[in-house]
Short mmCIF file of C-alpha atoms in Angstrom, two decimals:
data_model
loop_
_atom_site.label_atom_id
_atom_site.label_comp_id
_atom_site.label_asym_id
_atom_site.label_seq_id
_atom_site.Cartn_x
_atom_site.Cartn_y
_atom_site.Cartn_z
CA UNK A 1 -27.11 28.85 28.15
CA UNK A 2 -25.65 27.94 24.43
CA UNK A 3 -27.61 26.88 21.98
CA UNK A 4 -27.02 23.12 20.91
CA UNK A 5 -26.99 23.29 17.31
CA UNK A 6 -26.85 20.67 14.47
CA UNK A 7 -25.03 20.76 11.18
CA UNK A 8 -25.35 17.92 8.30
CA UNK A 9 -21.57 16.41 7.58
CA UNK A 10 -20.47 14.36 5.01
CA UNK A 11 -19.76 10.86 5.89
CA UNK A 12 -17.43 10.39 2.87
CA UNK A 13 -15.20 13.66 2.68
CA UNK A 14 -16.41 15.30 6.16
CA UNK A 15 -18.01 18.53 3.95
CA UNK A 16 -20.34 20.41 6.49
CA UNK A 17 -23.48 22.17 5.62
CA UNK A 18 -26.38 23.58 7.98
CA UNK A 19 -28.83 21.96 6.21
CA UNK A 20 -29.27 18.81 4.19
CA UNK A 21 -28.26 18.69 0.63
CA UNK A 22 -28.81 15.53 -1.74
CA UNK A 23 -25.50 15.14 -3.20
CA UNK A 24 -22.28 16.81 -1.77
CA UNK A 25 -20.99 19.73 -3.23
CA UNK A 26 -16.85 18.86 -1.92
CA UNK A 27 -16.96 15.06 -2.76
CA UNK A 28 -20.03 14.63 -5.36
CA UNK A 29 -21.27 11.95 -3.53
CA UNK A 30 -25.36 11.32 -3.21
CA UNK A 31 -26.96 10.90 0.08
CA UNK A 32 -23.85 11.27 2.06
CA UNK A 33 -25.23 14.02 4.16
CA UNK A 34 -25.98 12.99 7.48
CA UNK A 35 -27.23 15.41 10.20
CA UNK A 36 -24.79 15.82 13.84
CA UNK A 37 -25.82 16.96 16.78
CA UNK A 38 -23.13 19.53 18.12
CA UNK A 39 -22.86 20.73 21.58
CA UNK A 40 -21.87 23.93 22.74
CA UNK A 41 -17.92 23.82 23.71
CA UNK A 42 -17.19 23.33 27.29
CA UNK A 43 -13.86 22.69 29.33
CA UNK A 44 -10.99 21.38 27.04
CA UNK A 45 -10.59 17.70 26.95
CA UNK A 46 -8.58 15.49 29.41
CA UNK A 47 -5.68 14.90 26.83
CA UNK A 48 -6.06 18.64 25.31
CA UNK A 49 -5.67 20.09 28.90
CA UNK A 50 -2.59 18.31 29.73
CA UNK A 51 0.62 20.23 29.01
CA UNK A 52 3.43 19.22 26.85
CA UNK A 53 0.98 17.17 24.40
CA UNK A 54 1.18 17.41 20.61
CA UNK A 55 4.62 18.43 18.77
CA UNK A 56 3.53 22.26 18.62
CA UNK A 57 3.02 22.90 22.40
CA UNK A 58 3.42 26.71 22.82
CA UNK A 59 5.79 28.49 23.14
CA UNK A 60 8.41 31.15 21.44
CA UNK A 61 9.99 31.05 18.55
CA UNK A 62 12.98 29.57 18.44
CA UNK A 63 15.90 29.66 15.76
CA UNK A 64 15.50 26.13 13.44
CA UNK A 65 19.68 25.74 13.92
CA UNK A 66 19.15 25.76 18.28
CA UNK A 67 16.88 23.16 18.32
CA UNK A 68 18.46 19.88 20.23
CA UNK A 69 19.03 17.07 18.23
CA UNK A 70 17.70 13.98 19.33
CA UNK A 71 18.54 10.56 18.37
CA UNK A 72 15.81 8.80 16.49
CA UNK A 73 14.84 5.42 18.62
CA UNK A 74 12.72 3.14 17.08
CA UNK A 75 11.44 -0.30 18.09
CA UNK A 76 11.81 -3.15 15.79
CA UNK A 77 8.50 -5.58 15.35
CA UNK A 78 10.91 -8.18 14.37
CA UNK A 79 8.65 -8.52 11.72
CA UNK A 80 11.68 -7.44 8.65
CA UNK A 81 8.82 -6.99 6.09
CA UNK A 82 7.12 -4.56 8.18
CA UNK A 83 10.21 -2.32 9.85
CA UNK A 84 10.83 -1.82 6.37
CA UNK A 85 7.91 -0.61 5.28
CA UNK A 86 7.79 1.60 8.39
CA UNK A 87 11.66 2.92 7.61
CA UNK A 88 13.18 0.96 10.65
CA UNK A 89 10.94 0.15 12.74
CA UNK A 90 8.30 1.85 15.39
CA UNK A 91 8.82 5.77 16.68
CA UNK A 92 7.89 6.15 19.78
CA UNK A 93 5.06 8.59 19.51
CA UNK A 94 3.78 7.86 16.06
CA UNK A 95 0.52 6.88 15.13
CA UNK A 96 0.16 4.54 12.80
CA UNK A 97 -3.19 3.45 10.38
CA UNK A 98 -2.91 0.20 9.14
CA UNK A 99 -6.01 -0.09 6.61
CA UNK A 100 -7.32 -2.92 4.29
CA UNK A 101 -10.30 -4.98 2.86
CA UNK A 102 -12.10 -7.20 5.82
CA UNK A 103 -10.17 -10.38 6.29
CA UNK A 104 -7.55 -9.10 4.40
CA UNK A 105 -5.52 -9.60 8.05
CA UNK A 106 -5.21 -6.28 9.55
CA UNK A 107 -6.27 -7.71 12.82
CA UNK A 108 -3.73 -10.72 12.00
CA UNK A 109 -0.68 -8.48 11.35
CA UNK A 110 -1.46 -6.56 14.61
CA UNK A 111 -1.89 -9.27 17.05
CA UNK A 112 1.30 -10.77 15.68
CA UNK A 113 2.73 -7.59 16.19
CA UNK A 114 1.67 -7.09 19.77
CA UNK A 115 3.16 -10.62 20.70
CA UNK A 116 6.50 -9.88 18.91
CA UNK A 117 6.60 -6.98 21.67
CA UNK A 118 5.07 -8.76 24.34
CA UNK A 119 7.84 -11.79 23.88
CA UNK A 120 10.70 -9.38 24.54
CA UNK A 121 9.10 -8.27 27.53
CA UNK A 122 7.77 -4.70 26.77
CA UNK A 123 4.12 -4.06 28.18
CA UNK A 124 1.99 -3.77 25.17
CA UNK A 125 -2.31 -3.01 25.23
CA UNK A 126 -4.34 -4.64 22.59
CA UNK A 127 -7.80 -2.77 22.85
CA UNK A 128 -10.68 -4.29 20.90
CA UNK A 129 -13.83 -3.29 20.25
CA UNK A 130 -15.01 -5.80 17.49
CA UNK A 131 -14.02 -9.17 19.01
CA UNK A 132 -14.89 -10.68 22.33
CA UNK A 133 -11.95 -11.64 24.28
CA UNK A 134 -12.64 -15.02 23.77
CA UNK A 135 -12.41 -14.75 19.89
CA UNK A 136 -9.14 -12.89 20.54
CA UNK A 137 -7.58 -15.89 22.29
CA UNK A 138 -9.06 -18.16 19.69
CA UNK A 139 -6.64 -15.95 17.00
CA UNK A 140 -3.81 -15.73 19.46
CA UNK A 141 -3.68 -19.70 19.90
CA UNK A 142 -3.98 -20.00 16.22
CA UNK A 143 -1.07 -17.71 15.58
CA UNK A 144 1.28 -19.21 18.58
CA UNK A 145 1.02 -16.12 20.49
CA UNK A 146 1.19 -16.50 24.83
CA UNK A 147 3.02 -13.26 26.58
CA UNK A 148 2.50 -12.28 30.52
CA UNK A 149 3.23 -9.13 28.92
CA UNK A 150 0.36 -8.60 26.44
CA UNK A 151 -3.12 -6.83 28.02
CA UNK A 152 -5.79 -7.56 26.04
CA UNK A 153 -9.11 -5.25 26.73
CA UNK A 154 -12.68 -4.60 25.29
CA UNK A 155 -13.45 -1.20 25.06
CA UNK A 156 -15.35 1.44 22.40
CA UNK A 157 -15.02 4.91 24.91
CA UNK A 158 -11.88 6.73 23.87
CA UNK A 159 -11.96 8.23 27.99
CA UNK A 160 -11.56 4.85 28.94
CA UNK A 161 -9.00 4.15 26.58
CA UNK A 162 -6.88 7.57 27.10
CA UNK A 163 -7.26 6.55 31.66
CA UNK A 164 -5.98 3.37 30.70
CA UNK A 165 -2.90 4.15 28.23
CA UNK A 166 -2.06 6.79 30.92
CA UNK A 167 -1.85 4.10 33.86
CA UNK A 168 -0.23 1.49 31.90
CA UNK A 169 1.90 3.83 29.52
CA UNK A 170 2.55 0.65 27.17
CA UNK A 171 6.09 0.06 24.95
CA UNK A 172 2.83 0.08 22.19
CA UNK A 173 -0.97 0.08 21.81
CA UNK A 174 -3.15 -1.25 19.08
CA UNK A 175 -6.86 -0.32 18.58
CA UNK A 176 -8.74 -2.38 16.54
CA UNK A 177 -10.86 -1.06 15.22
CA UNK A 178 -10.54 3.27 15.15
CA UNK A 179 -14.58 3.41 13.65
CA UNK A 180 -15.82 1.56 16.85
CA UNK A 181 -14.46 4.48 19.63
CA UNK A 182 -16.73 7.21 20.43
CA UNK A 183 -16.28 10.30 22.47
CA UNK A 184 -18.98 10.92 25.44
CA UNK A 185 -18.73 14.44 24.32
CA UNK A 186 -20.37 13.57 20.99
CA UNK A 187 -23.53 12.77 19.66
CA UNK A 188 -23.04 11.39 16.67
CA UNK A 189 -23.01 7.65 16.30
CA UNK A 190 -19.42 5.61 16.00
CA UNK A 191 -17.42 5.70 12.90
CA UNK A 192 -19.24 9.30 12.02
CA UNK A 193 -16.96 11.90 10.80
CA UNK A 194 -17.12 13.92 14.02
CA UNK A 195 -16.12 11.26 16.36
CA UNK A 196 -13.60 9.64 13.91
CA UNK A 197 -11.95 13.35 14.12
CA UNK A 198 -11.95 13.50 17.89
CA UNK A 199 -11.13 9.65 18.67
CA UNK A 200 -8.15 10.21 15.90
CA UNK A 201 -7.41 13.79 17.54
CA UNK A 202 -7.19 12.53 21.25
CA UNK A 203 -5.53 9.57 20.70
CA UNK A 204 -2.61 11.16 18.73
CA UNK A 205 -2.06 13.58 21.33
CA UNK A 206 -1.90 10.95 23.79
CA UNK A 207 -0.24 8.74 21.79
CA UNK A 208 2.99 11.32 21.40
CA UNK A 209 2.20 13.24 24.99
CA UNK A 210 3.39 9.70 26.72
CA UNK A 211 5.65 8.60 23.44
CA UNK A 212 3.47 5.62 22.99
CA UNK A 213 3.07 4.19 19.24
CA UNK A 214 -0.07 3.10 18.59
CA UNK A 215 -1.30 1.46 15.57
CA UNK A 216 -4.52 2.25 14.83
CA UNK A 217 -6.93 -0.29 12.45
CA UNK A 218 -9.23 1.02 9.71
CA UNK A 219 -12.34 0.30 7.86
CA UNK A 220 -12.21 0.57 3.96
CA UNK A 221 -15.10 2.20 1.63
CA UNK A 222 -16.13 0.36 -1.23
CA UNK A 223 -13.01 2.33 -3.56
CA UNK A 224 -10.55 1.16 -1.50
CA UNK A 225 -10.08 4.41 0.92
CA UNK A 226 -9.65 4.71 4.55
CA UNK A 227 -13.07 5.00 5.74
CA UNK A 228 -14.14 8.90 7.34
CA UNK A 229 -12.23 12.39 6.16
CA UNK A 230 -9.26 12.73 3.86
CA UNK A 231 -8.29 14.68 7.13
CA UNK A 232 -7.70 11.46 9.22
CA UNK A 233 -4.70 10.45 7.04
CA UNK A 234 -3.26 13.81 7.78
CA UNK A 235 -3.65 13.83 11.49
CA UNK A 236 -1.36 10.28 11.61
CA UNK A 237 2.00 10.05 11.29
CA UNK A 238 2.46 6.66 8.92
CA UNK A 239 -0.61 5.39 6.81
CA UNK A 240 0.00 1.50 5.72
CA UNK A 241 -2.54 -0.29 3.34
CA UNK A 242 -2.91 -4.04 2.83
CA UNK A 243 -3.55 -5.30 -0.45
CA UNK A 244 -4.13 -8.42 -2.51
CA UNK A 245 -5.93 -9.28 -6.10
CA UNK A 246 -7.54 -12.12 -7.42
CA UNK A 247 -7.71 -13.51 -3.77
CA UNK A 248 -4.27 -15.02 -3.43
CA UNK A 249 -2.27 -16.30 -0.62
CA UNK A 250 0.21 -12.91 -1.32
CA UNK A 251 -0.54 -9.98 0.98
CA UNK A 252 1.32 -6.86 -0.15
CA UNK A 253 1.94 -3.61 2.63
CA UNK A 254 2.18 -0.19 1.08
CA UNK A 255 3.26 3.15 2.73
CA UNK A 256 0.78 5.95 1.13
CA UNK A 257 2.42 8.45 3.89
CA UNK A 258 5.30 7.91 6.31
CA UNK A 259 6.85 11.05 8.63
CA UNK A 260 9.58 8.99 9.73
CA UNK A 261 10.82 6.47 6.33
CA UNK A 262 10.00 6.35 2.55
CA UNK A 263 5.91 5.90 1.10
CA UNK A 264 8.05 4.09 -1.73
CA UNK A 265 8.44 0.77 0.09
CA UNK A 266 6.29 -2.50 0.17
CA UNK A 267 6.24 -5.34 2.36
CA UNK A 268 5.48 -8.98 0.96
CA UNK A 269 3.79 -11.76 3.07
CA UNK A 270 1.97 -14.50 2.49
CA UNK A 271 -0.86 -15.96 4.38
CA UNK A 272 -1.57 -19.46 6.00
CA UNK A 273 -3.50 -21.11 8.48
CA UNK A 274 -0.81 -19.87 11.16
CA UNK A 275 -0.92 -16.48 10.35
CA UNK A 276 1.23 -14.14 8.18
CA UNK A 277 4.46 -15.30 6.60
CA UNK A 278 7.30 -13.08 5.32
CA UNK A 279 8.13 -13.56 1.37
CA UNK A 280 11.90 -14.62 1.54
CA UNK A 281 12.43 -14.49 -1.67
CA UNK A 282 9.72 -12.42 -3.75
CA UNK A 283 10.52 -12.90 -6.91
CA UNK A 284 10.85 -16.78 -7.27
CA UNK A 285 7.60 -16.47 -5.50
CA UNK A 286 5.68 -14.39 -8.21
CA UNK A 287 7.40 -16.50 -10.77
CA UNK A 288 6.72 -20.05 -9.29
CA UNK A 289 5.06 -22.11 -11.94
CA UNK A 290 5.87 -20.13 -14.77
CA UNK A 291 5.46 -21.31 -18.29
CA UNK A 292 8.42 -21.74 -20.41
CA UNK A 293 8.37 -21.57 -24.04
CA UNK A 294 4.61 -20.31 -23.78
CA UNK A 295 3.44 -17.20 -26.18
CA UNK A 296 2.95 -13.90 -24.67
CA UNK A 297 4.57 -14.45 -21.78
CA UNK A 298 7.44 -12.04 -20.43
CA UNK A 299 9.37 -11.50 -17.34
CA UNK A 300 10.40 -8.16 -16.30
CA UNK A 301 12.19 -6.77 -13.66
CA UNK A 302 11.02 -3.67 -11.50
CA UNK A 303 11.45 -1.92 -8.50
CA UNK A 304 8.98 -1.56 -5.75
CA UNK A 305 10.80 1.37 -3.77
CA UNK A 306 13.93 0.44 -3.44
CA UNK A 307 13.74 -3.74 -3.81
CA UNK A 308 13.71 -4.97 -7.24
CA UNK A 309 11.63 -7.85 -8.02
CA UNK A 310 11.09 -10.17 -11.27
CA UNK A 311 7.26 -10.58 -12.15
CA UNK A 312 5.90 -12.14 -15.24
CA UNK A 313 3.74 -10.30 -17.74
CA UNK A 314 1.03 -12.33 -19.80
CA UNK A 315 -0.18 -11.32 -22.85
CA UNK A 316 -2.98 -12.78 -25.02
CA UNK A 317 -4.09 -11.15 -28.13
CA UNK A 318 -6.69 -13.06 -30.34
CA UNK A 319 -9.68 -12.11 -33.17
CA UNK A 320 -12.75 -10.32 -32.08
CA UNK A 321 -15.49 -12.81 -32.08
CA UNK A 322 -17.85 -10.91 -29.33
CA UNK A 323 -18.66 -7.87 -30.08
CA UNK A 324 -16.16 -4.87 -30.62
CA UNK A 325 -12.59 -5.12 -29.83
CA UNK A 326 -11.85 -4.62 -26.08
CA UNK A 327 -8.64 -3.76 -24.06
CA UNK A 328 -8.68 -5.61 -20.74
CA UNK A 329 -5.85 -5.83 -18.16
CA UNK A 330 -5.21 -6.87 -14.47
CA UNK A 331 -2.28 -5.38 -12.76
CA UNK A 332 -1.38 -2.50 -15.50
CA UNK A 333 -3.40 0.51 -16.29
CA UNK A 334 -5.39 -0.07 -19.09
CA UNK A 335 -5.28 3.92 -20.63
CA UNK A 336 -1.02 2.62 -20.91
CA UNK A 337 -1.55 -0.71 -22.22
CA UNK A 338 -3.76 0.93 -25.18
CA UNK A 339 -0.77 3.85 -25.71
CA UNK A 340 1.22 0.91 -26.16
CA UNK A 341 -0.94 -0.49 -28.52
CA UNK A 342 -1.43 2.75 -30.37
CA UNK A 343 2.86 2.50 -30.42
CA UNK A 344 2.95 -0.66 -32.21
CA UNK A 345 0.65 -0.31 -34.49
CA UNK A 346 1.95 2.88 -35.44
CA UNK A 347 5.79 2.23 -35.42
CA UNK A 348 6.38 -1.62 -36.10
CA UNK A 349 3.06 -2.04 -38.32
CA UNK A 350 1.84 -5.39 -36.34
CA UNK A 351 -1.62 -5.17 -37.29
CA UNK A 352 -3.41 -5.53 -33.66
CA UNK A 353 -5.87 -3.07 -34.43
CA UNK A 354 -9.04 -5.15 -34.18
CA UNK A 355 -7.75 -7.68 -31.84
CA UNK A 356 -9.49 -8.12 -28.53
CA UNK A 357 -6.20 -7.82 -25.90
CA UNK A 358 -5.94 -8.91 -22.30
CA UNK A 359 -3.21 -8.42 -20.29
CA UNK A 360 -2.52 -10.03 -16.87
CA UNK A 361 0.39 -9.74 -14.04
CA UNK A 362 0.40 -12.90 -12.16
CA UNK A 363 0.81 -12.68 -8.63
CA UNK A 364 -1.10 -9.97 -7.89
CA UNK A 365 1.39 -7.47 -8.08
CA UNK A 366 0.46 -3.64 -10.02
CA UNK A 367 3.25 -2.43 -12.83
CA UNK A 368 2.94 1.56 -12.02
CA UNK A 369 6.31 2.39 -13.26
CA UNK A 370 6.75 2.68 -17.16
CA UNK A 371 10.35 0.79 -17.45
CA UNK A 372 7.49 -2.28 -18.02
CA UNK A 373 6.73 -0.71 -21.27
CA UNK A 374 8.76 -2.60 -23.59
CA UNK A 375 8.23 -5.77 -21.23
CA UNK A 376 4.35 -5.42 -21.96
CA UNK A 377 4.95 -4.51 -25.77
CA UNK A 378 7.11 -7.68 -26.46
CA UNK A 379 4.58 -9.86 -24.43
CA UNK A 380 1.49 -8.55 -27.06
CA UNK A 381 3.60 -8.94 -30.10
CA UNK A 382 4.42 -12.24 -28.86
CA UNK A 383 1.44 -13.64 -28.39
CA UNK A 384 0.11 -11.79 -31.45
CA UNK A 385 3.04 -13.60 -33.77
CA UNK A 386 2.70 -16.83 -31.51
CA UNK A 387 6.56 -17.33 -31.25
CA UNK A 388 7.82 -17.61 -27.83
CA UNK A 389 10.03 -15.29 -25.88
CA UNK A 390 13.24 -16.91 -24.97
CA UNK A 391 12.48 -18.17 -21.07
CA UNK A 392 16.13 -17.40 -20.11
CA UNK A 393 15.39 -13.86 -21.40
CA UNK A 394 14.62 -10.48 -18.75
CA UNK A 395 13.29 -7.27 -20.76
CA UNK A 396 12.85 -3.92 -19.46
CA UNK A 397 12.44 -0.32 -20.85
CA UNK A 398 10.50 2.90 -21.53
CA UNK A 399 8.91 3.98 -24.80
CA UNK A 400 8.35 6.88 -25.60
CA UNK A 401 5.40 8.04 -28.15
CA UNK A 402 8.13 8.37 -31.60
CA UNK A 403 9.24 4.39 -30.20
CA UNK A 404 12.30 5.32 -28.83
CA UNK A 405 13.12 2.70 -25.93
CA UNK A 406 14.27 5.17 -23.06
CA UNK A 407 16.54 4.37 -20.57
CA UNK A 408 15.44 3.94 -17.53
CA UNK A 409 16.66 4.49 -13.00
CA UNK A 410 18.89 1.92 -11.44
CA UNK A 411 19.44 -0.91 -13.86
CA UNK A 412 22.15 -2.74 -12.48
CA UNK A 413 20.18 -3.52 -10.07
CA UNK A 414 17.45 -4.95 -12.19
CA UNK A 415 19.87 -6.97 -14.06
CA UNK A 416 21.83 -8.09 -10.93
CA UNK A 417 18.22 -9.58 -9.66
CA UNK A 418 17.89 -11.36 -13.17
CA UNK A 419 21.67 -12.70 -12.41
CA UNK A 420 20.57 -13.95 -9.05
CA UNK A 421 17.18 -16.19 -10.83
CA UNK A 422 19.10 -17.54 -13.28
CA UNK A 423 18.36 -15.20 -16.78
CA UNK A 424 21.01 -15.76 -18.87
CA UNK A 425 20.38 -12.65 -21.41
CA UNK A 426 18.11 -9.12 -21.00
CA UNK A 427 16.84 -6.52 -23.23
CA UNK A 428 17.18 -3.33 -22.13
CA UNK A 429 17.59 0.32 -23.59
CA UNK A 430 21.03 0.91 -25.61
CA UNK A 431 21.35 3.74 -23.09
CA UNK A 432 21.49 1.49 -20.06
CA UNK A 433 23.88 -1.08 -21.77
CA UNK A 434 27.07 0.30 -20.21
CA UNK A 435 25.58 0.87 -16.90
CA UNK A 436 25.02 -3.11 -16.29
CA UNK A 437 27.94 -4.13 -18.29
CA UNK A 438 29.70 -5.82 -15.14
CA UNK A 439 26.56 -7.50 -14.26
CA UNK A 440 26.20 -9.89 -17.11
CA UNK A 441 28.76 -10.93 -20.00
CA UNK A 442 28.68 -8.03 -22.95
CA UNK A 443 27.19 -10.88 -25.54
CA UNK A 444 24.36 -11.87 -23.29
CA UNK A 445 22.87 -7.71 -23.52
CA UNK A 446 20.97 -6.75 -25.88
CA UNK A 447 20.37 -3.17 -26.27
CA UNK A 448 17.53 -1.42 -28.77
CA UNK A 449 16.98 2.05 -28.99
CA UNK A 450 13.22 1.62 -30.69
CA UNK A 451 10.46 -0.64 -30.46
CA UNK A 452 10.60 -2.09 -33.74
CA UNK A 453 14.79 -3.07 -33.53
CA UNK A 454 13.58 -5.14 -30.13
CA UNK A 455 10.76 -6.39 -32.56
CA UNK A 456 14.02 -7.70 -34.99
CA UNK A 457 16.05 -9.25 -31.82
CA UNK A 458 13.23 -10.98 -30.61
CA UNK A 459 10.95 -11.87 -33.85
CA UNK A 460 13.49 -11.37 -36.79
CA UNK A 461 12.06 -9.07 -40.04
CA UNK A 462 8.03 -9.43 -40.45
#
């Protein structure tokens, strides 16, 4: 008879060690370390023993330019936000985890989901084990969903789940959440790194064994992070992550990982007492009640993968009366906004050394690419001079550390979107000036090629 042996795992990295250590030597993490029962291996599991499951069934090699081509079929959610994000729509086969804070509307944007699929007549299971049925039907009255075709089910053992998805073999299953399945094999509690690893395991193989997509929900840690092993995010095919700041009605969808489209993409809805609403028009949205005329304020245009959008930049700089100087800022990393700082100073001589800063992005939205320098730079020395950027006026650019303004990727297309809201002029990089030419009349560009000649357009000699 084998032994039944135990081994302590980490609950935040899934690090394993056969006895108990205080702080985890993968992750760092204190009292992480939680001790697993695990049971000598016996006959393969039900969706492990059945042939053709998983992409790398065995078999010989075979040469890379032989192997059949098969058209790539996806399903549309008819949800545009969200088949973009995905690259098109649903694979059949792919796994998707769709994470997020709690109430965030992960359970919203699935159910909605479900009944998009159910109302064109494809068989989809909705598999629950969080929420009575009851509270289900509350949501799906709320949100106007009603399909013959939509199965709704409480369940937390994965056996039960993989007997049913091989009966029904739906157009698409959601499981909601992944932390509350267990395996009857295991032990170890739900939402424990070993059953997160086989739930996740057996339902992939499943999942692309009967070409099912499922979407799969997931709990957050505290830092934001799918909740169980780095190694679940590798096991799925597409990883999607809700997000919102400041908690406004604006939900944003980001692809961290996607097999099957680009990670570069992000989906914009908004949220109201009938569910989730698709942003039409983004940009008038993050600009809607901006100030005109007002100091330190700045709109820029960027590019969330390959959608450009118009967000406004705030800036308020004022004398240290607390304490030391600070740097504080919402939306932009605050390491850049204090090279930016360090820029200024250094190669236009505005004095701002002292000065508590703050900058803010309003809507929620997070400036990671640098063609917001000069946008963020013009907003400070704005508010620092208290004159007024132009409200008809777009600025966008990247400095470097000498104050060049470098140009930056696809800039027609930023200045096409300022064309579309009604900016009559934009500041850009010289470089980029005979790229957007055709987008705007020649007098209405104005190019620098440092910090402190946008400093002179903008603020005259100080």
């Amino acid at each position: 008879m084998a032994k039944i042996k135990t081994m302590h795992v980490c609950q935040e990295c899934g690090h394993e060690s056969p006895r108990w250590l205080g702080r985890c030597p993968s992750c760092l993490q204190w009292n992480t370390m939680v001790e697993e029962v695990r049971e000598p291996e016996g006959p393969p599991s039900v969706a492990s023993a059945r042939s053709g499951y998983g992409a790398a069934a065995g078999g010989e090699p075979i040469r890379l330019g032989d192997i059949e081509m098969l058209a790539e079929e996806r399903v549309k959610s008819d949800i545009a936000e969200l088949d973009m994000v995905l690259g098109g729509g649903f694979v059949p086969g792919g796994i998707v985890m769709l994470g997020g804070d709690p109430g965030i509307g992960k359970s919203t944007l699935s159910l909605q989901v479900a009944g998009h699929f159910a109302s064109k007549g494809l068989e989809v299971l909705y598999i629950s084990g969080e929420e009575s049925l009851t509270q289900i039907r509350l949501r799906a009255n709320r949100l106007g969903v009603d399909s013959k075709a939509l199965w709704v089910v409480g369940e937390t053992s994965v056996e039960r789940v993989e007997k049913l998805l091989s009966e029904k073999r739906p157009a698409l299953a959601v499981i909601d959440s992944i932390q509350t399945l267990q395996s009857e094999s295991l032990t170890s509690a739900p939402g424990s790194v070993a059953q997160l690893r086989e739930v996740t395991s057996r339902l992939t193989q499943i999942g692309k064994g009967f070409s099912i997509p499922i979407v799969l929900v997931g709990h957050v840690t505290k830092e934001g992070a799918i909740a169980g092993p780095k190694v679940l995010e590798h096991m799925v095919d597409t990883v999607l992550y809700f997000e919102s700041q400041n908690a406004g009605a604006f939900r944003l969808l980001r692809a961290v990982k996607n097999r099957f489209g680009s990670t570069n993409e992000v989906g914009i809805f908004e949220m109201r007492g009938d569910g989730l609403h698709e942003v039409g028009n983004p940009s008038a949205a993050f600009l809607e009640g901006r100030p005109t005329d007002a100091p330190g304020s700045v709109v820029v245009p960027i590019l969330e993968g390959t959608r450009p959008l118009m967000v406004e930049v705030q800036a308020l700089v004022s004398p240290t009366n607390y304490g030391p100087p600070r740097v504080t800022a919402v939306g932009v990393d605050t390491n850049r906004v204090i090279l930016l700082l360090n820029i200024l100073e250094k190669r236009t001589g505005a004095k701002v050394a002292g000065m508590d800063v703050f900058i803010n992005v309003a809507g929620g939205l997070k400036l990671m690419e640098p063609a917001a320098d000069l946008a963020i730079a013009m907003a400070i020395l704005s508010s620092f001079y208290e004159r007024a950027v132009p409200s008809d006026l777009a600025i966008f650019g990247e400095l470097g550390l000498t104050g060049e303004v470098r140009a930056v990727a696809q800039a027609a297309r930023r200045v096409a979107e300022t064309r579309k809201l009604g900016f009559k002029r934009v500041l850009g990089p010289k470089a980029n000036i005979q790229e957007v030419k055709d987008e705007l009349k020649e007098s209405a560009l104005l190019g620098a090629q440092h910090v402190a000649e946008a400093r002179r357009l903008l603020f005259g000699d100080r």
